[in-house]
């Protein structure tokens, strides 16, 4: 089942419901079939099988069944070997056959096994519910992180779009600029702008910190500076504005 689940995940498909049902039936009936085989091969009589250590194998499959993360299925799977197989008829025949052990003691053993198995199924269902809740919470958190990462990538693309794409023509001077934020976005900014009187103004900004908040401040300063430079050529007036 683990191999089939891995293949389905890699293929991006779901397993058919019939496969899950068949897996539950196999896990449920496996210990019971083991007990049934002990009688014809002469390992034990029916009563001995009912109280044999092989009954403990039910707990292994009940514990493994929590991996399916289905609480209702777990409780049903725990009671299935007792109600839908030969458990009760088997027990009845064991207690009523000639030479059977003391019925009260035998019945007590079977009732205790029944109670423990049913309780184990309920506990397994509760554990599966908790695991499922944790998995669901982790998936929700992963989706939020993925969505936030996408938004940050979009913000980064917008911020990079604010940087100049062409070099200014300054005669003998060659200008180059480069920016790499510490996170997806940052508070660093550079640029150049042609003033109304023909001179070129350079801007270099470094907002405290890094991230979305710093990027917003840098973007606002970029817009204000370009608006001021478009109206005035005096550096003092531009900085004051």
PDB file of C-alpha atoms in Angstrom, residues 5-183:
ATOM      1  CA  UNK A   5       0.469   5.474  -2.480  1.00  0.00           C
ATOM      2  CA  UNK A   6       3.948   6.742  -3.423  1.00  0.00           C
ATOM      3  CA  UNK A   7       3.319   5.908  -7.066  1.00  0.00           C
ATOM      4  CA  UNK A   8      -0.032   7.686  -6.974  1.00  0.00           C
ATOM      5  CA  UNK A   9       1.558  10.785  -5.423  1.00  0.00           C
ATOM      6  CA  UNK A  10       4.283  10.879  -8.080  1.00  0.00           C
ATOM      7  CA  UNK A  11       1.661  10.396 -10.808  1.00  0.00           C
ATOM      8  CA  UNK A  12      -0.586  13.078  -9.322  1.00  0.00           C
ATOM      9  CA  UNK A  13      -3.573  10.713  -9.154  1.00  0.00           C
ATOM     10  CA  UNK A  14      -5.797   9.187  -6.473  1.00  0.00           C
ATOM     11  CA  UNK A  15      -6.115   5.539  -5.535  1.00  0.00           C
ATOM     12  CA  UNK A  16      -9.456   3.969  -6.380  1.00  0.00           C
ATOM     13  CA  UNK A  17     -11.807   3.540  -3.370  1.00  0.00           C
ATOM     14  CA  UNK A  18     -11.894  -0.217  -3.993  1.00  0.00           C
ATOM     15  CA  UNK A  19      -8.171  -0.450  -3.253  1.00  0.00           C
ATOM     16  CA  UNK A  20      -8.639   1.188   0.154  1.00  0.00           C
ATOM     17  CA  UNK A  21     -11.580  -1.111   0.964  1.00  0.00           C
ATOM     18  CA  UNK A  22      -9.601  -4.195  -0.054  1.00  0.00           C
ATOM     19  CA  UNK A  23      -6.647  -3.056   2.061  1.00  0.00           C
ATOM     20  CA  UNK A  24      -8.869  -2.574   5.125  1.00  0.00           C
ATOM     21  CA  UNK A  25     -10.428  -6.029   4.640  1.00  0.00           C
ATOM     22  CA  UNK A  26      -7.014  -7.698   4.315  1.00  0.00           C
ATOM     23  CA  UNK A  27      -5.674  -5.942   7.412  1.00  0.00           C
ATOM     24  CA  UNK A  28      -8.820  -6.828   9.328  1.00  0.00           C
ATOM     25  CA  UNK A  29      -9.027 -10.488   8.346  1.00  0.00           C
ATOM     26  CA  UNK A  30      -5.314 -11.308   8.470  1.00  0.00           C
ATOM     27  CA  UNK A  31      -5.143 -12.045  12.236  1.00  0.00           C
ATOM     28  CA  UNK A  32      -8.457 -13.936  12.101  1.00  0.00           C
ATOM     29  CA  UNK A  33      -7.246 -16.109   9.234  1.00  0.00           C
ATOM     30  CA  UNK A  34      -4.091 -16.792  11.210  1.00  0.00           C
ATOM     31  CA  UNK A  35      -6.149 -18.061  14.133  1.00  0.00           C
ATOM     32  CA  UNK A  36      -8.309 -20.185  11.832  1.00  0.00           C
ATOM     33  CA  UNK A  37      -5.210 -21.856  10.390  1.00  0.00           C
ATOM     34  CA  UNK A  38      -3.952 -22.783  13.864  1.00  0.00           C
ATOM     35  CA  UNK A  39      -6.814 -25.287  14.318  1.00  0.00           C
ATOM     36  CA  UNK A  40      -6.472 -27.550  11.224  1.00  0.00           C
ATOM     37  CA  UNK A  41      -2.694 -27.750  11.592  1.00  0.00           C
ATOM     38  CA  UNK A  42      -3.141 -28.867  15.199  1.00  0.00           C
ATOM     39  CA  UNK A  43      -1.382 -25.981  16.923  1.00  0.00           C
ATOM     40  CA  UNK A  44      -4.312 -25.411  19.300  1.00  0.00           C
ATOM     41  CA  UNK A  45      -7.973 -26.170  19.886  1.00  0.00           C
ATOM     42  CA  UNK A  46     -10.631 -23.503  19.221  1.00  0.00           C
ATOM     43  CA  UNK A  47     -10.726 -22.298  22.827  1.00  0.00           C
ATOM     44  CA  UNK A  48      -6.948 -22.035  23.057  1.00  0.00           C
ATOM     45  CA  UNK A  49      -6.883 -20.060  19.827  1.00  0.00           C
ATOM     46  CA  UNK A  50      -9.444 -17.606  21.173  1.00  0.00           C
ATOM     47  CA  UNK A  51      -7.164 -16.663  24.066  1.00  0.00           C
ATOM     48  CA  UNK A  52      -3.816 -17.288  22.312  1.00  0.00           C
ATOM     49  CA  UNK A  53      -1.136 -14.560  21.961  1.00  0.00           C
ATOM     50  CA  UNK A  54      -1.954 -14.399  18.234  1.00  0.00           C
ATOM     51  CA  UNK A  55      -4.875 -12.188  19.279  1.00  0.00           C
ATOM     52  CA  UNK A  56      -2.273  -9.524  20.052  1.00  0.00           C
ATOM     53  CA  UNK A  57      -1.539  -9.208  16.318  1.00  0.00           C
ATOM     54  CA  UNK A  58      -4.812  -7.320  16.057  1.00  0.00           C
ATOM     55  CA  UNK A  59      -3.181  -4.449  17.917  1.00  0.00           C
ATOM     56  CA  UNK A  60      -0.420  -4.219  15.320  1.00  0.00           C
ATOM     57  CA  UNK A  61      -2.909  -3.764  12.497  1.00  0.00           C
ATOM     58  CA  UNK A  62      -5.096  -1.446  14.545  1.00  0.00           C
ATOM     59  CA  UNK A  63      -2.047   0.753  15.266  1.00  0.00           C
ATOM     60  CA  UNK A  64      -0.948   0.723  11.611  1.00  0.00           C
ATOM     61  CA  UNK A  65      -4.476   1.589  10.518  1.00  0.00           C
ATOM     62  CA  UNK A  66      -4.109   5.066  12.042  1.00  0.00           C
ATOM     63  CA  UNK A  67      -1.939   5.915   9.027  1.00  0.00           C
ATOM     64  CA  UNK A  68      -5.139   6.084   6.946  1.00  0.00           C
ATOM     65  CA  UNK A  69      -6.230   9.073   9.090  1.00  0.00           C
ATOM     66  CA  UNK A  70      -9.870   8.001   9.036  1.00  0.00           C
ATOM     67  CA  UNK A  71     -11.273   7.919  12.620  1.00  0.00           C
ATOM     68  CA  UNK A  72     -14.575   6.241  11.688  1.00  0.00           C
ATOM     69  CA  UNK A  73     -12.811   3.567   9.666  1.00  0.00           C
ATOM     70  CA  UNK A  74     -10.498   2.833  12.595  1.00  0.00           C
ATOM     71  CA  UNK A  75     -13.323   2.166  15.056  1.00  0.00           C
ATOM     72  CA  UNK A  76     -15.137   0.033  12.472  1.00  0.00           C
ATOM     73  CA  UNK A  77     -11.957  -1.883  11.626  1.00  0.00           C
ATOM     74  CA  UNK A  78     -11.395  -2.687  15.309  1.00  0.00           C
ATOM     75  CA  UNK A  79     -14.869  -4.197  15.702  1.00  0.00           C
ATOM     76  CA  UNK A  80     -14.941  -5.892  12.289  1.00  0.00           C
ATOM     77  CA  UNK A  81     -12.925  -8.999  13.359  1.00  0.00           C
ATOM     78  CA  UNK A  82     -15.340  -9.492  16.250  1.00  0.00           C
ATOM     79  CA  UNK A  83     -18.709  -8.920  14.579  1.00  0.00           C
ATOM     80  CA  UNK A  84     -18.247  -9.778  10.893  1.00  0.00           C
ATOM     81  CA  UNK A  85     -16.017 -12.864  11.162  1.00  0.00           C
ATOM     82  CA  UNK A  86     -16.289 -16.176  12.989  1.00  0.00           C
ATOM     83  CA  UNK A  87     -15.344 -14.774  16.383  1.00  0.00           C
ATOM     84  CA  UNK A  88     -18.670 -15.095  18.189  1.00  0.00           C
ATOM     85  CA  UNK A  89     -19.852 -18.373  16.546  1.00  0.00           C
ATOM     86  CA  UNK A  90     -16.364 -19.708  17.101  1.00  0.00           C
ATOM     87  CA  UNK A  91     -16.483 -18.763  20.770  1.00  0.00           C
ATOM     88  CA  UNK A  92     -19.982 -20.219  21.163  1.00  0.00           C
ATOM     89  CA  UNK A  93     -18.913 -23.556  19.668  1.00  0.00           C
ATOM     90  CA  UNK A  94     -15.779 -23.596  21.812  1.00  0.00           C
ATOM     91  CA  UNK A  95     -17.747 -23.184  25.056  1.00  0.00           C
ATOM     92  CA  UNK A  96     -20.541 -25.641  24.201  1.00  0.00           C
ATOM     93  CA  UNK A  97     -18.470 -28.512  22.810  1.00  0.00           C
ATOM     94  CA  UNK A  98     -17.921 -31.584  25.034  1.00  0.00           C
ATOM     95  CA  UNK A  99     -15.081 -31.136  27.476  1.00  0.00           C
ATOM     96  CA  UNK A 100     -15.010 -27.392  27.062  1.00  0.00           C
ATOM     97  CA  UNK A 101     -13.314 -25.361  29.819  1.00  0.00           C
ATOM     98  CA  UNK A 102     -15.347 -23.653  32.497  1.00  0.00           C
ATOM     99  CA  UNK A 103     -17.772 -21.434  30.636  1.00  0.00           C
ATOM    100  CA  UNK A 104     -17.648 -18.538  33.041  1.00  0.00           C
ATOM    101  CA  UNK A 105     -13.871 -18.327  32.967  1.00  0.00           C
ATOM    102  CA  UNK A 106     -13.755 -18.802  29.191  1.00  0.00           C
ATOM    103  CA  UNK A 107     -16.492 -16.267  28.624  1.00  0.00           C
ATOM    104  CA  UNK A 108     -14.624 -13.811  30.835  1.00  0.00           C
ATOM    105  CA  UNK A 109     -11.456 -14.200  28.766  1.00  0.00           C
ATOM    106  CA  UNK A 110     -13.298 -13.614  25.498  1.00  0.00           C
ATOM    107  CA  UNK A 111     -15.188 -10.635  26.924  1.00  0.00           C
ATOM    108  CA  UNK A 112     -11.926  -9.102  28.117  1.00  0.00           C
ATOM    109  CA  UNK A 113     -10.311  -9.636  24.708  1.00  0.00           C
ATOM    110  CA  UNK A 114     -13.372  -8.170  23.039  1.00  0.00           C
ATOM    111  CA  UNK A 115     -13.389  -5.115  25.309  1.00  0.00           C
ATOM    112  CA  UNK A 116      -9.661  -4.492  24.871  1.00  0.00           C
ATOM    113  CA  UNK A 117      -9.870  -4.780  21.068  1.00  0.00           C
ATOM    114  CA  UNK A 118     -12.869  -2.464  20.881  1.00  0.00           C
ATOM    115  CA  UNK A 119     -11.172   0.031  23.208  1.00  0.00           C
ATOM    116  CA  UNK A 120      -8.017  -0.164  21.071  1.00  0.00           C
ATOM    117  CA  UNK A 121     -10.073   0.655  17.998  1.00  0.00           C
ATOM    118  CA  UNK A 122     -11.598   3.696  19.702  1.00  0.00           C
ATOM    119  CA  UNK A 123      -8.158   4.854  20.873  1.00  0.00           C
ATOM    120  CA  UNK A 124      -6.776   4.340  17.359  1.00  0.00           C
ATOM    121  CA  UNK A 125      -9.647   6.421  15.983  1.00  0.00           C
ATOM    122  CA  UNK A 126      -8.885   9.229  18.460  1.00  0.00           C
ATOM    123  CA  UNK A 127      -5.189   9.119  17.563  1.00  0.00           C
ATOM    124  CA  UNK A 128      -6.044   9.178  13.846  1.00  0.00           C
ATOM    125  CA  UNK A 129      -8.266  12.216  14.428  1.00  0.00           C
ATOM    126  CA  UNK A 130      -5.458  14.088  16.176  1.00  0.00           C
ATOM    127  CA  UNK A 131      -2.941  13.167  13.474  1.00  0.00           C
ATOM    128  CA  UNK A 132      -5.411  14.231  10.817  1.00  0.00           C
ATOM    129  CA  UNK A 133      -5.956  17.594  12.529  1.00  0.00           C
ATOM    130  CA  UNK A 134      -2.198  18.176  12.698  1.00  0.00           C
ATOM    131  CA  UNK A 135      -1.772  17.228   9.038  1.00  0.00           C
ATOM    132  CA  UNK A 136      -4.636  19.522   8.026  1.00  0.00           C
ATOM    133  CA  UNK A 137      -3.118  22.397  10.049  1.00  0.00           C
ATOM    134  CA  UNK A 138       0.282  21.797   8.419  1.00  0.00           C
ATOM    135  CA  UNK A 139      -1.330  21.826   4.960  1.00  0.00           C
ATOM    136  CA  UNK A 140      -3.148  25.089   5.703  1.00  0.00           C
ATOM    137  CA  UNK A 141       0.091  26.651   6.928  1.00  0.00           C
ATOM    138  CA  UNK A 142       1.936  25.406   3.850  1.00  0.00           C
ATOM    139  CA  UNK A 143      -0.728  26.962   1.596  1.00  0.00           C
ATOM    140  CA  UNK A 144      -0.438  30.269   3.453  1.00  0.00           C
ATOM    141  CA  UNK A 145       3.347  30.224   3.112  1.00  0.00           C
ATOM    142  CA  UNK A 146       3.034  29.391  -0.577  1.00  0.00           C
ATOM    143  CA  UNK A 147       0.553  32.212  -1.122  1.00  0.00           C
ATOM    144  CA  UNK A 148       2.729  34.674   0.806  1.00  0.00           C
ATOM    145  CA  UNK A 149       5.789  33.590  -1.159  1.00  0.00           C
ATOM    146  CA  UNK A 150       3.915  34.233  -4.393  1.00  0.00           C
ATOM    147  CA  UNK A 151       2.862  37.682  -3.205  1.00  0.00           C
ATOM    148  CA  UNK A 152       6.446  38.494  -2.212  1.00  0.00           C
ATOM    149  CA  UNK A 153       7.697  37.396  -5.624  1.00  0.00           C
ATOM    150  CA  UNK A 154       5.135  39.697  -7.230  1.00  0.00           C
ATOM    151  CA  UNK A 155       6.229  42.561  -4.954  1.00  0.00           C
ATOM    152  CA  UNK A 156       9.845  41.870  -5.874  1.00  0.00           C
ATOM    153  CA  UNK A 157       9.032  42.012  -9.593  1.00  0.00           C
ATOM    154  CA  UNK A 158       7.226  45.332  -9.073  1.00  0.00           C
ATOM    155  CA  UNK A 159      10.151  46.727  -7.068  1.00  0.00           C
ATOM    156  CA  UNK A 160      12.658  45.644  -9.694  1.00  0.00           C
ATOM    157  CA  UNK A 161      10.493  47.417 -12.265  1.00  0.00           C
ATOM    158  CA  UNK A 162      11.144  50.704 -10.438  1.00  0.00           C
ATOM    159  CA  UNK A 163      14.890  50.458 -11.070  1.00  0.00           C
ATOM    160  CA  UNK A 164      16.221  52.195 -14.205  1.00  0.00           C
ATOM    161  CA  UNK A 165      16.621  50.038 -17.283  1.00  0.00           C
ATOM    162  CA  UNK A 166      18.788  52.386 -19.408  1.00  0.00           C
ATOM    163  CA  UNK A 167      22.112  54.053 -18.576  1.00  0.00           C
ATOM    164  CA  UNK A 168      22.281  57.839 -18.552  1.00  0.00           C
ATOM    165  CA  UNK A 169      24.367  59.500 -21.248  1.00  0.00           C
ATOM    166  CA  UNK A 170      27.040  61.444 -19.349  1.00  0.00           C
ATOM    167  CA  UNK A 171      29.756  61.728 -21.961  1.00  0.00           C
ATOM    168  CA  UNK A 172      33.005  60.398 -20.505  1.00  0.00           C
ATOM    169  CA  UNK A 173      31.302  58.734 -17.515  1.00  0.00           C
ATOM    170  CA  UNK A 174      29.944  55.198 -17.656  1.00  0.00           C
ATOM    171  CA  UNK A 175      27.282  54.367 -15.086  1.00  0.00           C
ATOM    172  CA  UNK A 176      26.212  50.905 -13.881  1.00  0.00           C
ATOM    173  CA  UNK A 177      23.748  49.862 -11.178  1.00  0.00           C
ATOM    174  CA  UNK A 178      22.925  46.574  -9.447  1.00  0.00           C
ATOM    175  CA  UNK A 179      20.543  45.591  -6.657  1.00  0.00           C
ATOM    176  CA  UNK A 180      20.083  42.330  -4.746  1.00  0.00           C
ATOM    177  CA  UNK A 181      17.744  42.400  -1.711  1.00  0.00           C
ATOM    178  CA  UNK A 182      18.448  40.238   1.352  1.00  0.00           C
ATOM    179  CA  UNK A 183      14.877  38.858   1.217  1.00  0.00           C
TER     180      UNK A 183
END
